[in-house]
mmCIF file of C-alpha atoms in Angstrom:
data_model
loop_
_atom_site.group_PDB
_atom_site.id
_atom_site.type_symbol
_atom_site.label_atom_id
_atom_site.label_comp_id
_atom_site.label_asym_id
_atom_site.label_seq_id
_atom_site.Cartn_x
_atom_site.Cartn_y
_atom_site.Cartn_z
ATOM 1 C CA ALA G 1 11.178 -8.130 -10.171
ATOM 2 C CA GLN G 2 9.301 -4.878 -10.112
ATOM 3 C CA LYS G 3 10.712 -1.616 -8.853
ATOM 4 C CA ILE G 4 9.347 1.857 -8.210
ATOM 5 C CA THR G 5 11.583 4.911 -7.951
ATOM 6 C CA GLN G 6 10.386 8.157 -6.427
ATOM 7 C CA THR G 7 13.283 10.584 -6.588
ATOM 8 C CA GLN G 8 11.673 13.505 -4.751
ATOM 9 C CA PRO G 9 11.862 13.000 -0.977
ATOM 10 C CA GLY G 10 9.998 16.266 -0.429
ATOM 11 C CA MET G 11 8.070 18.791 -2.464
ATOM 12 C CA PHE G 12 6.703 22.208 -1.616
ATOM 13 C CA VAL G 13 3.809 23.909 -3.384
ATOM 14 C CA GLN G 14 1.658 26.907 -2.706
ATOM 15 C CA GLU G 15 -2.046 26.571 -2.284
ATOM 16 C CA LYS G 16 -3.995 26.612 -5.558
ATOM 17 C CA GLU G 17 -0.956 25.768 -7.655
ATOM 18 C CA ALA G 18 -0.445 22.500 -9.523
ATOM 19 C CA VAL G 19 2.260 20.037 -8.558
ATOM 20 C CA THR G 20 3.747 16.958 -10.219
ATOM 21 C CA LEU G 21 5.085 14.051 -8.195
ATOM 22 C CA ASP G 22 7.479 11.856 -10.118
ATOM 23 C CA CYS G 23 7.368 8.080 -10.379
ATOM 24 C CA THR G 24 9.385 5.805 -12.612
ATOM 25 C CA TYR G 25 8.982 2.061 -12.681
ATOM 26 C CA ASP G 26 10.613 -1.090 -13.892
ATOM 27 C CA THR G 27 8.836 -4.317 -14.703
ATOM 28 C CA SER G 28 9.117 -7.204 -17.127
ATOM 29 C CA ASP G 29 5.361 -7.833 -17.064
ATOM 30 C CA GLN G 30 3.398 -7.028 -20.199
ATOM 31 C CA SER G 31 0.267 -6.296 -18.212
ATOM 32 C CA TYR G 32 0.504 -4.319 -15.013
ATOM 33 C CA GLY G 33 -1.197 -1.636 -13.004
ATOM 34 C CA LEU G 34 0.091 1.544 -11.421
ATOM 35 C CA PHE G 35 -1.363 3.124 -8.309
ATOM 36 C CA TRP G 36 -0.967 6.253 -6.280
ATOM 37 C CA TYR G 37 -1.809 6.318 -2.592
ATOM 38 C CA LYS G 38 -1.925 9.231 -0.169
ATOM 39 C CA GLN G 39 -0.863 8.825 3.447
ATOM 40 C CA PRO G 40 -1.789 11.752 5.711
ATOM 41 C CA SER G 41 -0.183 12.221 9.106
ATOM 42 C CA SER G 42 -2.916 10.046 10.639
ATOM 43 C CA GLY G 43 -1.326 7.093 8.861
ATOM 44 C CA GLU G 44 -4.035 5.507 6.731
ATOM 45 C CA MET G 45 -3.408 4.657 3.070
ATOM 46 C CA ILE G 46 -5.895 6.371 0.789
ATOM 47 C CA PHE G 47 -6.267 5.171 -2.800
ATOM 48 C CA LEU G 48 -6.075 8.052 -5.268
ATOM 49 C CA ILE G 49 -5.814 6.792 -8.818
ATOM 50 C CA TYR G 50 -5.131 3.731 -10.962
ATOM 51 C CA GLN G 51 -3.659 3.308 -14.446
ATOM 52 C CA GLY G 52 -3.637 0.039 -16.341
ATOM 53 C CA SER G 53 -0.768 -0.616 -18.689
ATOM 54 C CA TYR G 54 -3.116 -1.080 -21.629
ATOM 55 C CA ASP G 55 -5.285 1.934 -20.875
ATOM 56 C CA GLU G 56 -5.014 4.296 -23.797
ATOM 57 C CA GLN G 57 -6.000 7.395 -21.886
ATOM 58 C CA ASN G 58 -4.389 8.854 -18.812
ATOM 59 C CA ALA G 59 -6.397 8.247 -15.673
ATOM 60 C CA THR G 60 -8.102 11.152 -13.953
ATOM 61 C CA GLU G 61 -9.944 11.365 -10.635
ATOM 62 C CA GLY G 62 -11.124 14.846 -9.765
ATOM 63 C CA ARG G 63 -8.045 16.986 -9.091
ATOM 64 C CA TYR G 64 -5.726 14.019 -9.602
ATOM 65 C CA SER G 65 -4.415 12.892 -12.944
ATOM 66 C CA LEU G 66 -1.790 10.390 -13.871
ATOM 67 C CA ASN G 67 0.661 11.331 -16.608
ATOM 68 C CA PHE G 68 1.419 7.878 -17.986
ATOM 69 C CA GLN G 69 4.325 7.607 -20.420
ATOM 70 C CA LYS G 70 4.767 3.935 -21.099
ATOM 71 C CA ALA G 71 7.871 4.196 -23.270
ATOM 72 C CA ARG G 72 9.610 6.193 -20.556
ATOM 73 C CA LYS G 73 8.214 3.953 -17.810
ATOM 74 C CA SER G 74 6.941 6.903 -15.885
ATOM 75 C CA ALA G 75 3.650 7.431 -14.062
ATOM 76 C CA ASN G 76 3.711 10.903 -12.581
ATOM 77 C CA LEU G 77 0.884 12.157 -10.388
ATOM 78 C CA VAL G 78 -0.413 15.632 -11.118
ATOM 79 C CA ILE G 79 -2.427 17.418 -8.460
ATOM 80 C CA SER G 80 -4.184 20.489 -9.759
ATOM 81 C CA ALA G 81 -5.219 23.408 -7.553
ATOM 82 C CA SER G 82 -3.427 22.163 -4.428
ATOM 83 C CA GLN G 83 -5.207 22.433 -1.092
ATOM 84 C CA LEU G 84 -3.827 22.531 2.428
ATOM 85 C CA GLY G 85 -5.339 19.099 2.998
ATOM 86 C CA ASP G 86 -3.120 17.672 0.262
ATOM 87 C CA SER G 87 -0.124 17.854 2.609
ATOM 88 C CA ALA G 88 0.820 14.194 3.069
ATOM 89 C CA MET G 89 3.106 11.407 1.930
ATOM 90 C CA TYR G 90 2.392 10.079 -1.543
ATOM 91 C CA PHE G 91 3.308 6.596 -2.661
ATOM 92 C CA CYS G 92 3.501 5.204 -6.160
ATOM 93 C CA ALA G 93 3.020 1.451 -6.518
ATOM 94 C CA ILE G 94 3.034 -1.189 -9.248
ATOM 95 C CA THR G 95 1.466 -4.628 -9.352
ATOM 96 C CA GLY G 96 3.901 -7.434 -8.704
ATOM 97 C CA PHE G 97 3.410 -11.138 -8.122
ATOM 98 C CA GLN G 98 0.554 -11.302 -5.625
ATOM 99 C CA LYS G 99 1.433 -7.906 -4.157
ATOM 100 C CA LEU G 100 1.917 -4.232 -4.734
ATOM 101 C CA VAL G 101 5.484 -2.954 -4.897
ATOM 102 C CA PHE G 102 5.821 0.518 -3.418
ATOM 103 C CA GLY G 103 8.252 3.357 -3.818
ATOM 104 C CA THR G 104 9.755 5.170 -0.857
ATOM 105 C CA GLY G 105 7.314 8.029 -1.133
ATOM 106 C CA THR G 106 7.320 11.802 -1.582
ATOM 107 C CA ARG G 107 6.307 14.153 1.198
ATOM 108 C CA LEU G 108 4.228 17.044 -0.123
ATOM 109 C CA LEU G 109 3.801 20.212 1.862
ATOM 110 C CA VAL G 110 1.205 22.740 0.740
ATOM 111 C CA SER G 111 1.674 26.236 2.096
ATOM 112 C CA PRO G 112 -0.980 28.987 2.312
ATOM 113 C CA GLU D 1 -19.671 0.318 4.461
ATOM 114 C CA ALA D 2 -16.927 -1.615 2.694
ATOM 115 C CA GLN D 3 -13.883 -1.653 4.899
ATOM 116 C CA VAL D 4 -10.851 -3.401 6.290
ATOM 117 C CA THR D 5 -10.495 -3.228 10.043
ATOM 118 C CA GLN D 6 -7.435 -3.864 12.167
ATOM 119 C CA ASN D 7 -7.008 -4.216 15.901
ATOM 120 C CA PRO D 8 -5.339 -2.925 17.890
ATOM 121 C CA ARG D 9 -4.476 0.398 16.269
ATOM 122 C CA TYR D 10 -1.627 1.032 18.670
ATOM 123 C CA LEU D 11 0.359 -1.457 20.710
ATOM 124 C CA ILE D 12 3.439 -1.188 22.906
ATOM 125 C CA THR D 13 4.824 -4.514 24.038
ATOM 126 C CA VAL D 14 8.006 -6.117 25.309
ATOM 127 C CA THR D 15 10.426 -8.428 23.586
ATOM 128 C CA GLY D 16 9.266 -12.030 23.489
ATOM 129 C CA LYS D 17 5.617 -11.530 24.435
ATOM 130 C CA LYS D 18 3.431 -13.167 21.798
ATOM 131 C CA LEU D 19 0.894 -10.929 20.126
ATOM 132 C CA THR D 20 -1.738 -11.072 17.419
ATOM 133 C CA VAL D 21 -2.932 -8.263 15.199
ATOM 134 C CA THR D 22 -6.360 -8.978 13.799
ATOM 135 C CA CYS D 23 -7.562 -8.044 10.333
ATOM 136 C CA SER D 24 -11.069 -8.388 8.984
ATOM 137 C CA GLN D 25 -12.731 -7.364 5.708
ATOM 138 C CA ASN D 26 -16.415 -7.262 4.799
ATOM 139 C CA MET D 27 -16.090 -7.221 1.014
ATOM 140 C CA ASN D 28 -15.903 -10.995 0.455
ATOM 141 C CA HIS D 29 -12.428 -10.540 -1.016
ATOM 142 C CA GLU D 30 -10.432 -13.651 -1.734
ATOM 143 C CA TYR D 31 -7.029 -12.004 -1.491
ATOM 144 C CA MET D 32 -5.581 -10.564 1.711
ATOM 145 C CA SER D 33 -2.118 -9.368 2.561
ATOM 146 C CA TRP D 34 0.034 -7.885 5.308
ATOM 147 C CA TYR D 35 2.589 -5.116 4.795
ATOM 148 C CA ARG D 36 4.946 -3.331 7.094
ATOM 149 C CA GLN D 37 6.025 0.262 6.592
ATOM 150 C CA ASP D 38 9.364 1.569 7.749
ATOM 151 C CA PRO D 39 10.854 5.044 7.168
ATOM 152 C CA GLY D 40 12.679 5.285 3.869
ATOM 153 C CA LEU D 41 11.616 1.803 2.778
ATOM 154 C CA GLY D 42 8.020 2.222 1.721
ATOM 155 C CA LEU D 43 5.688 -0.730 2.288
ATOM 156 C CA ARG D 44 6.962 -4.286 2.100
ATOM 157 C CA GLN D 45 4.825 -7.386 1.958
ATOM 158 C CA ILE D 46 5.050 -9.840 4.849
ATOM 159 C CA TYR D 47 2.543 -12.556 3.919
ATOM 160 C CA TYR D 48 -0.410 -12.937 1.627
ATOM 161 C CA SER D 49 -3.347 -15.257 1.211
ATOM 162 C CA MET D 50 -5.118 -16.185 -1.998
ATOM 163 C CA ASN D 51 -8.060 -17.792 -0.216
ATOM 164 C CA VAL D 52 -9.042 -19.751 2.877
ATOM 165 C CA GLU D 53 -6.211 -22.043 3.995
ATOM 166 C CA VAL D 54 -3.929 -20.712 1.230
ATOM 167 C CA THR D 55 -1.106 -18.508 2.473
ATOM 168 C CA ASP D 56 2.393 -17.729 1.271
ATOM 169 C CA LYS D 57 5.420 -15.676 2.187
ATOM 170 C CA GLY D 58 6.014 -12.186 0.940
ATOM 171 C CA ASP D 59 9.297 -10.307 0.942
ATOM 172 C CA VAL D 60 9.882 -10.050 4.703
ATOM 173 C CA PRO D 61 8.191 -13.035 6.421
ATOM 174 C CA GLU D 62 10.814 -13.747 9.104
ATOM 175 C CA GLY D 63 9.404 -13.538 12.617
ATOM 176 C CA TYR D 64 5.755 -13.581 11.520
ATOM 177 C CA LYS D 65 3.006 -16.159 11.122
ATOM 178 C CA VAL D 66 -0.427 -15.898 9.572
ATOM 179 C CA SER D 67 -3.537 -18.015 9.265
ATOM 180 C CA ARG D 68 -6.639 -17.875 7.069
ATOM 181 C CA LYS D 69 -9.352 -20.048 8.551
ATOM 182 C CA GLU D 70 -12.186 -17.800 7.398
ATOM 183 C CA LYS D 71 -12.443 -15.713 4.277
ATOM 184 C CA ARG D 72 -12.969 -12.450 6.130
ATOM 185 C CA ASN D 73 -10.142 -12.763 8.698
ATOM 186 C CA PHE D 74 -6.381 -12.772 8.292
ATOM 187 C CA PRO D 75 -4.559 -12.361 11.629
ATOM 188 C CA LEU D 76 -0.850 -11.569 11.876
ATOM 189 C CA ILE D 77 0.967 -13.374 14.669
ATOM 190 C CA LEU D 78 4.276 -12.402 16.211
ATOM 191 C CA GLU D 79 5.325 -15.407 18.290
ATOM 192 C CA SER D 80 8.331 -13.702 19.892
ATOM 193 C CA PRO D 81 8.437 -10.017 18.957
ATOM 194 C CA SER D 82 11.769 -8.235 18.756
ATOM 195 C CA PRO D 83 12.586 -4.512 18.585
ATOM 196 C CA ASN D 84 13.289 -4.743 14.826
ATOM 197 C CA GLN D 85 9.602 -5.523 14.358
ATOM 198 C CA THR D 86 8.696 -2.068 15.569
ATOM 199 C CA SER D 87 6.811 -0.727 12.578
ATOM 200 C CA LEU D 88 3.522 0.403 11.091
ATOM 201 C CA TYR D 89 1.543 -2.588 9.858
ATOM 202 C CA PHE D 90 -1.155 -2.594 7.210
ATOM 203 C CA CYS D 91 -3.606 -5.270 6.266
ATOM 204 C CA ALA D 92 -5.009 -5.122 2.737
ATOM 205 C CA SER D 93 -7.577 -7.011 0.715
ATOM 206 C CA SER D 94 -8.652 -7.154 -2.911
ATOM 207 C CA LEU D 95 -10.636 -9.187 -5.376
ATOM 208 C CA SER D 96 -8.714 -12.109 -6.788
ATOM 209 C CA ARG D 97 -5.943 -11.201 -9.148
ATOM 210 C CA THR D 98 -7.632 -13.055 -11.950
ATOM 211 C CA SER D 99 -10.482 -10.563 -11.823
ATOM 212 C CA GLY D 100 -8.150 -7.957 -13.282
ATOM 213 C CA ASN D 101 -8.978 -5.565 -10.475
ATOM 214 C CA TYR D 102 -5.800 -5.103 -8.564
ATOM 215 C CA GLU D 103 -6.778 -2.329 -6.209
ATOM 216 C CA GLN D 104 -5.971 -3.191 -2.651
ATOM 217 C CA TYR D 105 -8.100 -1.785 0.133
ATOM 218 C CA PHE D 106 -6.021 -0.952 3.163
ATOM 219 C CA GLY D 107 -6.888 -1.124 6.808
ATOM 220 C CA PRO D 108 -6.171 1.884 9.051
ATOM 221 C CA GLY D 109 -2.806 0.554 10.203
ATOM 222 C CA THR D 110 -1.417 -0.784 13.482
ATOM 223 C CA ARG D 111 1.488 1.044 15.036
ATOM 224 C CA LEU D 112 3.559 -1.500 16.968
ATOM 225 C CA THR D 113 6.422 -0.696 19.311
ATOM 226 C CA VAL D 114 8.511 -3.515 20.770
ATOM 227 C CA THR D 115 10.781 -2.514 23.651
#
């Protein structure tokens, strides 16, 4: 079975600073995918970034990058130049059998 | 616009009163799924469907039913809702797993309260 661990219940960062949200995973699959989703207070799940297990380069999408360390089974999300609108819950997820398996999330608060 | 829609977005109901939450996608996706989100537990899969007339249980199927009579629709049915089904529900869809594209597109969520 797959498992995602997000050990930071809450994180604080000042506007314009970078922040790293931690994610470690466990899976016995050889091929898998890792996702990060953002959930603002309005509740919707917004896809941020995807990393395939065989991708040689770390994924990047604008201000988001995924620090993928396969040997350590970690897939940390890095947000550069934080903005007030980045305040939200962030979920890491991994592909499982016919589903995504989610972590419990990290709440990020960006202060002015 | 490619999207997954859910209705209703908010619902307050009483124990035992049957309800249906609709889900529809316009991307011709084969795969659809329902999740529930509870504080401290993340999202957990309720049911999924690989294609029309093909459905299967996820991790927390008790108390729920689904059907997939059309490719675009995947309703979630609560025959006799109970207070422990109070939750935020998400419908999701994606291309088939065999395509190698695993991204799931989520609907806006349905916040259900059962009193």
